[in-house]
C-alpha cells in the first residue's frame, strides 16, 4: 500500500505531540519532589523552554563550563527542557557514588541504549544490566597487558606509514628515521614538488583521524582501512564517523525525548518502513551511516571467521596476524564451556562500537598533542631527546613495550594532555530511584544554608563533568588550567591524593570510573604513546601563522 509523504508527516506529527505530552506530564509530577535541587545555585537560564541546555551542550560551550568551574561549587543545578531540574557534578565524593558505589542506581539515559542499539548494535557501550556485565567479562581478557604488548608492532607499522607520508608530503629530510622507514620511501609515494627548505603546512586533524582509524582497524579489527600513502586516500569510514558525531549532536531533542517511545512501536521492520517514508533528511542520513557500518562489520566478521576456520596459517596471512582484539575475542568466544560467550550480533556490535569509541577520541587526542608541541618547542625538544636516547639504547630499532611505557617525559606529556583536554568532556547518568548524594565538602544553598548532601529525585538527569574534575584548582592547585607536563614528574598535591578521584587512570576522570569505565584505556594509552614517539621525532612542528 502506498503512503504519501504528507500522510507520513501527519503520522510523525501526531507521534511527536503524544510523546511531548507524556514527557511534560512526567516532568510536572517530578517537579513536586525536586525542591531540594531548587536550593542549589544555578546560572541564569537563557531560554524558557530549553533552560540552560544550549549553554551547556552546544559545540562552543567551553566558556560556560569554565564559568561553572570558576564561579560555582562542584555541584550545580541546571534548568533543562520545560524547567526540568538537572545537575552538573564534579565533586569527588559525589562522582564516586554516582559512578562506583551506587552505579546501579545511576544508569546511562535510556535514549543512549535505545538509540545506540539502533546505530551500533548490541555492543558494550549500548547495553545494560546482566548483558553488559556478561560482555564486560568476555572483553576484559582481550585488553590484558600481554595482548597489548603483542599489538605494539601493529601500532608501529601504522605510525611508520603515516610518518613517511607526512615527511614525503612536506619534503623534510629523513635523517631521524630508522633505516627500515627510509627504505619504504621507495614504495611509490608521490606528491607534487615542494621546496625542501621552506616550512610546509599539513592538516593535522585530518591526518590524525586517518591514523586513528587505521590504528583501531589493524589492532582492533585486523583490517586495513587506509594505506596512508597520500592525502587523497581517506577511507569513507573516516568521513562517516565525523558526520555521525555532528548528526547525533543536531538530533539531541529527538534522541532525548522521542526515540525511547518510538522504538516501542511495532516491529523493527515496521519502524524501518516508516522511517524510509518520512520526509526526514537527518533520519535518512543516520540510517544510511548505520547501514554502512553494520554491513562493513559483517564483511570483516565473515572474513575473520573464514580465517579462523582455516587454521593458523590463514590467520597469519590476515592484517594483524591474529593478534588484533576481534581475533582474540572470537577465539575466546569459540572455547567450549565459556560463561561469557557472545552471540554473533553481540560480536558485530563490538566492532562498530570499538571503532566509534576509539577513532574519534584518539584522533582528537593525537591532534591536540601535536598542536601543543607546535606551540611549545622547548617541550618538543625535551621529548625528542628522550625518544632519541631510548632508541639509541635499542640499537635504533622500535622501542619495546616495557621501555616505551616507562619513558617519563613522554608519559607526562600524554597524561597532561589527557588531563587538560579529555576527548570526552562529560558523561550522563539518570537516577533510577530517589537517592541521597553526599558531597566531599558542603556547598552554600541559595537561602544561605549549608548543604552536605542532596536529595536526588527519581529520574533526575546528572551530568558528570570530566573536564572540570580534571581542571579543578581546589585539588590540582592554582596552576590547574596550565598545560604543565612537569607536574607528573614530582609528587602530586596532597589535596588531589586525599580527594580520592574515582577514575580508573591516574587521578583523572578522562577514562571514566566504575563498570562503565573505558575498557580499552590501556589500548588508547598505547596508541597515544606510540604515535607521540614517531611523529614529533620526524619533524619540527610549529603552529600555522
Coordinates of C-alpha atoms in Angstrom, one line a residue:
X1 CA 0.0 0.0 0.0
X2 CA 1.5 3.4 -1.0
X3 CA 1.8 6.0 1.7
X4 CA 2.3 9.7 0.7
X5 CA 4.9 11.9 2.4
X6 CA 2.1 14.1 3.7
X7 CA 0.4 11.2 5.4
X8 CA 3.7 10.1 6.9
X9 CA 4.3 13.6 8.1
X10 CA 1.0 13.7 9.8
X11 CA 1.8 10.4 11.5
X12 CA 5.1 11.8 12.7
X13 CA 3.5 15.0 14.0
X14 CA 0.9 13.0 15.9
X15 CA 3.6 10.8 17.4
X16 CA 5.7 13.8 18.4
X17 CA 2.8 15.5 20.0
X18 CA 1.8 12.5 22.0
X19 CA 5.3 11.9 23.2
X20 CA 5.8 15.5 24.2
X21 CA 2.5 15.4 26.2
X22 CA 3.7 12.3 28.1
X23 CA 7.1 13.9 28.8
X24 CA 5.6 17.1 30.1
X25 CA 3.2 15.2 32.3
X26 CA 6.1 13.2 33.8
X27 CA 8.2 16.3 34.4
X28 CA 5.3 18.1 36.1
X29 CA 5.0 15.1 38.5
X30 CA 8.7 15.1 39.2
X31 CA 8.8 18.9 39.9
X32 CA 6.6 18.2 43.0
X33 CA 9.6 16.3 44.5
X34 CA 12.5 18.4 43.4
X35 CA 12.5 21.2 46.0
X36 CA 16.0 20.1 47.3
X37 CA 17.5 20.8 43.9
X38 CA 15.9 24.2 43.7
X39 CA 18.0 25.4 46.5
X40 CA 21.3 24.8 44.7
X41 CA 23.0 27.7 42.9
X42 CA 22.4 27.8 39.2
X43 CA 23.4 30.0 36.2
X44 CA 20.6 32.0 34.7
X45 CA 18.7 30.1 32.0
X46 CA 18.7 31.7 28.5
X47 CA 15.5 30.0 27.3
X48 CA 12.2 29.5 29.0
X49 CA 11.7 26.1 27.3
X50 CA 15.2 24.8 26.9
X51 CA 16.7 26.3 30.1
X52 CA 20.5 26.1 30.2
X53 CA 20.6 23.3 27.6
X54 CA 22.1 25.2 24.7
X55 CA 24.6 26.9 27.1
X56 CA 25.8 23.6 28.5
X57 CA 25.8 21.3 25.4
X58 CA 26.4 23.3 22.3
X59 CA 29.8 22.7 20.5
X60 CA 31.1 26.1 21.7
X61 CA 30.1 25.7 25.4
X62 CA 33.6 25.7 26.8
X63 CA 33.3 29.3 28.2
X64 CA 30.1 28.2 30.0
X65 CA 31.8 25.2 31.6
X66 CA 34.8 27.3 32.6
X67 CA 32.4 29.7 34.3
X68 CA 30.9 26.9 36.3
X69 CA 34.4 25.8 37.3
X70 CA 35.4 29.3 38.4
X71 CA 32.2 30.7 39.9
X72 CA 30.2 27.8 41.3
X73 CA 30.6 24.9 43.7
X74 CA 31.3 21.4 42.2
X75 CA 27.6 20.6 42.1
X76 CA 25.5 23.0 40.1
X77 CA 21.8 22.9 39.2
X78 CA 20.8 23.5 35.6
X79 CA 17.3 24.0 34.1
X80 CA 16.6 21.8 31.2
X81 CA 13.6 21.2 28.9
X82 CA 10.5 23.0 30.3
X83 CA 12.1 23.7 33.6
X84 CA 13.2 20.2 34.4
X85 CA 15.9 20.3 37.1
X86 CA 19.2 18.6 36.4
X87 CA 22.7 18.6 37.9
X88 CA 26.3 19.1 36.8
X89 CA 28.7 17.4 39.2
X90 CA 32.5 17.3 39.7
X91 CA 32.6 16.8 43.4
X92 CA 34.9 13.8 44.0
X93 CA 32.7 12.0 46.6
X94 CA 29.5 12.6 44.6
X95 CA 31.2 11.2 41.5
X96 CA 32.3 8.1 43.4
X97 CA 28.7 7.5 44.5
X98 CA 27.3 8.1 41.0
X99 CA 29.8 6.1 39.0
X100 CA 31.0 3.5 41.5
X101 CA 29.3 2.9 44.8
X102 CA 25.7 3.5 43.7
X103 CA 26.3 3.0 40.0
X104 CA 23.3 0.6 39.6
X105 CA 21.0 3.5 40.7
X106 CA 22.6 6.0 38.3
X107 CA 22.3 4.4 34.8
X108 CA 23.0 5.9 31.4
X109 CA 20.0 7.6 29.9
X110 CA 17.5 5.3 28.2
X111 CA 18.0 7.2 24.9
X112 CA 21.7 6.1 25.0
X113 CA 20.6 2.4 25.0
X114 CA 17.7 2.6 22.6
X115 CA 19.3 4.9 20.1
X116 CA 22.7 3.3 20.5
X117 CA 21.5 -0.2 19.7
X118 CA 19.8 1.2 16.5
X119 CA 23.0 2.7 15.3
X120 CA 25.8 0.4 16.6
X121 CA 24.1 -2.8 17.5
X122 CA 24.4 -4.6 20.9
X123 CA 27.9 -3.6 21.9
X124 CA 29.4 -2.9 25.3
X125 CA 28.5 0.9 25.2
X126 CA 24.9 0.4 24.2
X127 CA 23.6 -2.3 26.5
X128 CA 22.9 -2.5 30.3
X129 CA 22.3 -4.9 33.2
X130 CA 23.4 -8.5 33.0
X131 CA 24.0 -8.3 29.3
X132 CA 26.6 -5.5 29.9
X133 CA 28.2 -7.5 32.7
X134 CA 28.5 -10.6 30.5
X135 CA 30.1 -8.6 27.7
X136 CA 32.5 -6.9 30.1
X137 CA 33.6 -10.3 31.4
X138 CA 34.1 -11.5 27.9
X139 CA 36.1 -8.5 26.8
X140 CA 38.3 -8.0 29.9
X141 CA 40.9 -10.7 29.0
X142 CA 41.2 -9.2 25.5
X143 CA 42.6 -6.0 26.8
X144 CA 45.2 -7.6 29.1
X145 CA 48.8 -6.3 29.2
X146 CA 50.0 -9.4 27.4
X147 CA 47.8 -8.7 24.4
X148 CA 48.7 -5.0 24.4
X149 CA 52.4 -6.0 24.3
X150 CA 51.7 -8.2 21.2
X151 CA 49.8 -5.3 19.5
X152 CA 52.6 -2.8 19.7
X153 CA 54.3 -4.0 16.4
X154 CA 50.9 -3.3 14.7
X155 CA 50.9 0.2 16.1
X156 CA 54.5 0.8 15.0
X157 CA 53.7 -0.3 11.4
X158 CA 50.8 2.2 11.1
X159 CA 52.7 5.1 12.6
X160 CA 55.7 4.4 10.4
X161 CA 53.5 4.7 7.4
X162 CA 51.9 8.0 8.3
X163 CA 55.4 9.4 9.4
X164 CA 56.8 8.5 6.0
X165 CA 53.9 10.0 4.1
X166 CA 53.9 13.3 6.1
X167 CA 57.7 13.6 5.7
X168 CA 57.3 13.0 1.9
X169 CA 54.4 15.4 1.7
X170 CA 56.4 18.1 3.5
X171 CA 59.7 17.2 1.7
X172 CA 61.6 17.2 5.0
X173 CA 64.9 15.3 5.5
X174 CA 64.5 11.8 6.9
X175 CA 67.8 11.5 8.8
X176 CA 65.9 10.9 12.1
X177 CA 64.1 7.8 10.8
X178 CA 65.2 4.3 11.3
X179 CA 66.7 2.6 8.2
X180 CA 63.6 0.5 7.7
X181 CA 61.5 3.6 7.3
X182 CA 63.9 5.1 4.9
X183 CA 63.6 2.1 2.6
X184 CA 59.8 2.4 2.5
X185 CA 60.2 5.8 0.8
X186 CA 60.7 3.8 -2.4
X187 CA 57.2 2.3 -2.2
X188 CA 55.8 4.7 -4.7
X189 CA 54.6 7.6 -2.6
X190 CA 54.0 10.6 -4.8
X191 CA 53.2 14.2 -4.2
X192 CA 53.7 17.4 -6.1
X193 CA 57.2 19.0 -5.7
X194 CA 57.7 21.3 -2.7
X195 CA 60.6 23.4 -1.7
X196 CA 62.6 21.3 0.8
X197 CA 64.0 24.4 2.5
X198 CA 60.6 26.1 3.3
X199 CA 58.2 25.2 6.0
X200 CA 55.1 23.3 4.8
X201 CA 51.6 23.0 6.1
X202 CA 49.5 19.9 6.7
X203 CA 46.0 19.5 8.1
X204 CA 46.9 17.6 11.3
X205 CA 43.3 16.7 12.4
X206 CA 42.5 15.1 9.1
X207 CA 45.7 13.0 9.2
X208 CA 45.2 12.1 12.8
X209 CA 41.7 10.9 12.1
X210 CA 43.0 8.6 9.4
X211 CA 45.8 7.4 11.6
X212 CA 43.4 6.7 14.5
X213 CA 41.1 4.8 12.2
X214 CA 43.9 2.7 10.8
X215 CA 45.3 2.0 14.3
X216 CA 41.9 0.7 15.6
X217 CA 41.3 -1.0 12.2
X218 CA 44.5 -3.1 12.3
X219 CA 44.9 -3.6 16.1
X220 CA 41.2 -3.7 16.9
X221 CA 39.7 -5.5 13.9
X222 CA 42.6 -7.0 12.0
X223 CA 41.5 -4.9 9.0
X224 CA 43.2 -2.2 7.0
X225 CA 41.1 0.9 6.1
X226 CA 43.7 3.1 4.7
X227 CA 47.2 2.7 3.2
X228 CA 48.1 6.3 4.4
X229 CA 50.0 6.8 1.3
X230 CA 48.8 10.3 0.3
X231 CA 46.3 13.0 1.1
X232 CA 43.6 11.6 -1.2
X233 CA 43.2 8.1 0.1
X234 CA 41.0 8.5 3.2
X235 CA 38.5 5.7 3.7
X236 CA 34.8 6.6 3.6
X237 CA 34.5 5.4 7.2
X238 CA 36.6 8.4 8.4
X239 CA 34.1 10.9 7.0
X240 CA 31.1 8.8 8.2
X241 CA 32.3 8.8 11.8
X242 CA 32.8 12.5 11.7
X243 CA 29.4 13.1 10.2
X244 CA 27.9 10.8 12.7
X245 CA 29.0 12.9 15.7
X246 CA 27.7 16.0 14.1
X247 CA 24.4 14.4 13.1
X248 CA 23.8 13.0 16.6
X249 CA 24.5 16.4 18.1
X250 CA 21.9 18.1 15.9
X251 CA 19.3 15.4 16.9
X252 CA 19.6 15.9 20.6
X253 CA 15.9 16.6 21.1
X254 CA 14.7 13.6 19.1
X255 CA 17.3 11.3 20.8
X256 CA 16.3 12.6 24.3
X257 CA 12.5 12.7 24.0
X258 CA 11.3 10.7 21.0
X259 CA 13.5 7.7 20.5
X260 CA 12.6 5.9 23.7
X261 CA 9.0 5.8 22.8
X262 CA 9.4 5.3 19.0
X263 CA 11.4 2.1 19.5
X264 CA 8.4 0.5 21.3
X265 CA 6.1 1.0 18.3
X266 CA 5.7 -2.1 16.2
X267 CA 8.5 -4.4 14.9
X268 CA 11.9 -3.3 13.6
X269 CA 10.8 -3.9 10.1
X270 CA 7.7 -1.7 10.6
X271 CA 9.8 1.1 12.1
X272 CA 12.2 0.9 9.2
X273 CA 9.3 1.1 6.8
X274 CA 8.0 4.2 8.5
X275 CA 11.5 5.9 8.6
X276 CA 12.0 5.2 4.9
X277 CA 8.8 7.1 4.1
X278 CA 9.2 10.0 6.4
X279 CA 10.4 13.3 4.8
X280 CA 13.3 13.5 7.3
X281 CA 16.8 14.0 5.8
X282 CA 18.6 13.8 9.1
X283 CA 17.0 10.4 9.9
X284 CA 17.8 9.1 6.5
X285 CA 21.5 10.2 6.8
X286 CA 21.7 8.4 10.2
X287 CA 20.0 5.3 8.7
X288 CA 22.5 5.2 5.8
X289 CA 25.5 5.7 8.1
X290 CA 24.3 2.9 10.4
X291 CA 23.7 0.6 7.5
X292 CA 27.2 1.2 6.1
X293 CA 28.9 0.5 9.4
X294 CA 26.8 -2.7 10.0
X295 CA 27.5 -4.1 6.6
X296 CA 31.2 -3.4 6.8
X297 CA 31.3 -5.1 10.2
X298 CA 29.6 -8.1 8.8
X299 CA 32.1 -8.3 5.9
X300 CA 35.1 -8.1 8.3
X301 CA 33.5 -10.6 10.7
X302 CA 32.9 -13.1 7.9
X303 CA 36.5 -12.8 6.7
X304 CA 37.8 -13.4 10.2
X305 CA 35.5 -16.5 10.7
X306 CA 36.9 -18.0 7.4
X307 CA 40.4 -17.3 8.6
X308 CA 39.9 -18.9 12.0
X309 CA 38.3 -21.9 10.3
X310 CA 41.3 -22.2 8.0
X311 CA 43.8 -22.5 10.9
X312 CA 46.9 -20.7 12.0
X313 CA 48.3 -20.3 8.5
X314 CA 45.2 -18.5 7.3
X315 CA 45.1 -16.3 10.4
X316 CA 48.8 -15.4 10.0
X317 CA 48.0 -14.0 6.5
X318 CA 45.5 -11.6 7.8
X319 CA 46.2 -8.0 8.8
X320 CA 47.3 -8.1 12.4
X321 CA 48.2 -11.8 12.1
X322 CA 45.5 -12.8 14.6
X323 CA 46.8 -10.5 17.4
X324 CA 44.1 -8.0 17.0
X325 CA 41.2 -7.5 19.5
X326 CA 38.5 -9.1 17.5
X327 CA 40.5 -12.2 16.6
X328 CA 41.4 -12.7 20.2
X329 CA 37.7 -12.2 21.2
X330 CA 36.4 -14.6 18.6
X331 CA 38.9 -17.3 19.6
X332 CA 38.0 -16.9 23.3
X333 CA 34.3 -17.0 22.3
X334 CA 34.8 -20.3 20.5
X335 CA 36.0 -22.0 23.6
X336 CA 33.5 -24.6 24.9
X337 CA 32.1 -24.0 28.4
X338 CA 32.7 -20.3 28.4
X339 CA 30.3 -18.5 30.8
X340 CA 30.6 -15.2 28.8
X341 CA 30.1 -16.4 25.2
X342 CA 28.7 -13.7 23.0
X343 CA 26.2 -14.4 20.1
X344 CA 27.1 -13.2 16.6
X345 CA 25.0 -9.9 16.9
X346 CA 26.9 -9.1 20.1
X347 CA 30.3 -9.6 18.4
X348 CA 29.2 -7.4 15.5
X349 CA 28.1 -4.8 18.0
X350 CA 31.6 -4.7 19.5
X351 CA 33.1 -3.8 16.1
X352 CA 31.1 -0.7 15.3
X353 CA 31.3 0.4 19.0
X354 CA 35.0 -0.1 19.1
X355 CA 35.7 1.9 16.0
X356 CA 33.4 4.8 17.1
X357 CA 34.7 4.9 20.6
X358 CA 38.4 4.7 19.7
X359 CA 38.7 6.6 16.4
X360 CA 37.2 10.0 17.3
X361 CA 38.6 10.2 20.8
X362 CA 42.1 9.1 19.7
X363 CA 42.3 11.4 16.7
X364 CA 41.4 14.4 18.8
X365 CA 43.9 13.5 21.5
X366 CA 46.7 13.0 18.9
X367 CA 45.9 16.2 17.1
X368 CA 45.9 18.0 20.5
X369 CA 49.3 16.7 21.4
X370 CA 50.8 17.8 18.1
X371 CA 49.2 21.2 18.4
X372 CA 50.5 21.8 21.9
X373 CA 54.0 20.6 20.9
X374 CA 53.9 23.0 17.9
X375 CA 53.5 25.9 20.4
X376 CA 56.0 24.6 22.9
X377 CA 59.3 24.0 21.1
X378 CA 61.0 23.5 24.5
X379 CA 58.8 20.6 25.3
X380 CA 59.1 19.3 21.8
X381 CA 62.9 19.3 22.1
X382 CA 62.9 17.5 25.5
X383 CA 60.6 14.9 24.2
X384 CA 62.6 14.3 21.1
X385 CA 65.8 14.0 23.1
X386 CA 64.2 11.4 25.4
X387 CA 63.0 9.4 22.4
X388 CA 66.3 9.5 20.6
X389 CA 68.2 8.3 23.7
X390 CA 65.7 5.4 24.2
X391 CA 66.0 4.4 20.5
X392 CA 69.8 4.6 20.7
X393 CA 69.7 2.1 23.6
X394 CA 67.6 -0.2 21.4
X395 CA 70.1 -0.1 18.5
X396 CA 68.0 2.4 16.6
X397 CA 65.1 0.0 16.5
X398 CA 61.5 0.3 17.7
X399 CA 61.3 0.8 21.4
X400 CA 60.0 -2.3 23.2
X401 CA 56.7 -2.2 25.2
X402 CA 58.2 -2.1 28.7
X403 CA 60.7 0.6 27.8
X404 CA 58.0 2.6 25.9
X405 CA 55.6 2.8 28.8
X406 CA 58.5 3.7 31.1
X407 CA 59.6 6.9 29.3
X408 CA 58.9 9.5 32.0
X409 CA 58.6 12.7 29.9
X410 CA 56.6 11.0 27.2
X411 CA 54.2 9.7 29.8
X412 CA 54.0 13.2 31.4
X413 CA 53.2 14.8 28.1
X414 CA 50.4 12.3 27.3
X415 CA 48.9 12.4 30.9
X416 CA 48.9 16.2 31.0
X417 CA 47.2 16.4 27.6
X418 CA 44.5 13.9 28.7
X419 CA 44.0 15.8 31.9
X420 CA 43.5 19.3 30.4
X421 CA 41.8 18.2 27.2
X422 CA 39.8 15.0 27.8
X423 CA 38.4 13.8 24.5
X424 CA 35.0 13.0 26.3
X425 CA 34.3 16.1 28.5
X426 CA 31.3 14.7 30.4
X427 CA 29.2 11.6 30.9
X428 CA 25.5 11.5 31.5
X429 CA 23.5 9.5 34.1
X430 CA 19.9 9.3 35.3
X431 CA 18.8 8.4 38.8
X432 CA 16.6 5.2 38.7
X433 CA 15.2 5.9 42.2
X434 CA 15.2 8.5 44.9
X435 CA 18.8 8.9 46.1
X436 CA 20.8 10.8 48.7
X437 CA 24.0 12.2 47.1
X438 CA 26.8 13.1 49.7
X439 CA 29.4 15.8 48.9
X440 CA 33.1 16.0 49.8
X441 CA 32.6 19.5 51.2
X442 CA 29.3 21.4 52.0
X443 CA 28.1 23.9 49.5
X444 CA 26.0 27.0 50.3
X445 CA 22.4 27.0 49.1
X446 CA 20.6 29.9 47.6
X447 CA 18.9 30.5 51.0
X448 CA 22.3 30.6 52.8
X449 CA 22.1 27.1 54.4
X450 CA 24.9 24.6 54.3
X451 CA 24.3 21.6 52.1
X452 CA 26.3 18.4 52.7
X453 CA 24.1 16.0 50.8
X454 CA 21.4 16.4 48.2
X455 CA 18.1 14.6 47.7
X456 CA 18.0 13.4 44.1
X457 CA 14.5 12.6 42.9
X458 CA 13.9 9.5 40.7
X459 CA 14.6 10.2 37.0
X460 CA 16.8 13.2 37.7
X461 CA 19.5 13.7 35.0
X462 CA 23.0 14.1 36.3
X463 CA 26.0 15.2 34.2
X464 CA 29.4 14.3 35.5
X465 CA 31.8 16.9 34.3
X466 CA 35.1 15.1 33.5
X467 CA 36.7 18.2 32.2
X468 CA 36.0 20.3 35.3
X469 CA 37.1 17.5 37.6
X470 CA 40.4 17.3 35.7
X471 CA 40.8 21.1 35.9
X472 CA 39.6 21.8 39.5
X473 CA 42.1 24.1 41.1
X474 CA 40.9 23.1 44.6
X475 CA 42.5 19.7 44.2
X476 CA 45.0 20.3 41.3
X477 CA 46.4 23.5 42.6
X478 CA 46.4 27.1 41.3
X479 CA 48.1 26.1 38.1
X480 CA 45.4 23.6 37.2
X481 CA 44.5 25.4 34.0
X482 CA 48.1 25.4 32.7
X483 CA 49.4 22.6 30.4
X484 CA 52.3 21.6 32.5
X485 CA 53.8 18.1 32.0
X486 CA 56.3 18.7 34.7
X487 CA 53.6 18.3 37.3
X488 CA 53.7 14.5 36.7
X489 CA 57.5 14.4 37.4
X490 CA 57.2 15.5 41.0
X491 CA 54.8 14.5 43.9
X492 CA 51.2 15.4 43.2
X493 CA 49.3 17.7 45.5
X494 CA 48.1 16.2 48.8
X495 CA 44.7 17.7 48.1
X496 CA 44.5 15.5 44.9
X497 CA 45.6 12.3 46.7
X498 CA 43.1 12.9 49.6
X499 CA 40.2 13.7 47.2
X500 CA 40.2 10.0 46.0
X501 CA 39.1 10.8 42.5
X502 CA 37.3 7.6 41.3
X503 CA 38.7 7.5 37.8
X504 CA 40.5 4.4 36.6
X505 CA 43.5 6.3 35.3
X506 CA 46.0 8.3 37.3
X507 CA 43.7 10.5 39.5
X508 CA 41.9 11.6 36.2
X509 CA 38.3 11.1 35.2
X510 CA 39.3 11.0 31.5
X511 CA 38.5 7.3 31.1
X512 CA 35.5 7.4 33.5
X513 CA 35.0 5.1 36.5
X514 CA 33.2 2.0 37.7
X515 CA 31.8 -0.7 35.5
X516 CA 31.2 1.9 32.7
X517 CA 34.9 3.0 32.6
X518 CA 36.7 2.7 29.3
X519 CA 37.6 -0.9 29.0
X520 CA 40.3 -0.1 26.4
X521 CA 42.1 2.7 28.2
X522 CA 45.4 0.8 28.1
X523 CA 44.8 0.4 24.3
X524 CA 44.3 4.1 24.0
X525 CA 47.4 4.9 26.0
X526 CA 49.5 2.7 23.8
X527 CA 48.1 4.3 20.7
X528 CA 48.9 7.8 22.0
X529 CA 52.4 6.9 23.3
X530 CA 53.3 5.1 20.1
X531 CA 52.1 7.9 17.8
X532 CA 53.8 10.5 20.0
X533 CA 57.3 9.0 19.7
X534 CA 57.5 9.0 15.9
X535 CA 55.5 12.0 14.7
X536 CA 57.4 14.6 16.8
X537 CA 60.6 12.7 16.3
X538 CA 60.4 13.0 12.5
X539 CA 59.9 16.8 12.1
X540 CA 59.7 20.1 13.9
X541 CA 56.1 21.3 14.3
X542 CA 55.1 24.9 14.5
X543 CA 51.6 26.4 14.6
X544 CA 50.0 27.8 11.4
X545 CA 50.8 31.5 11.1

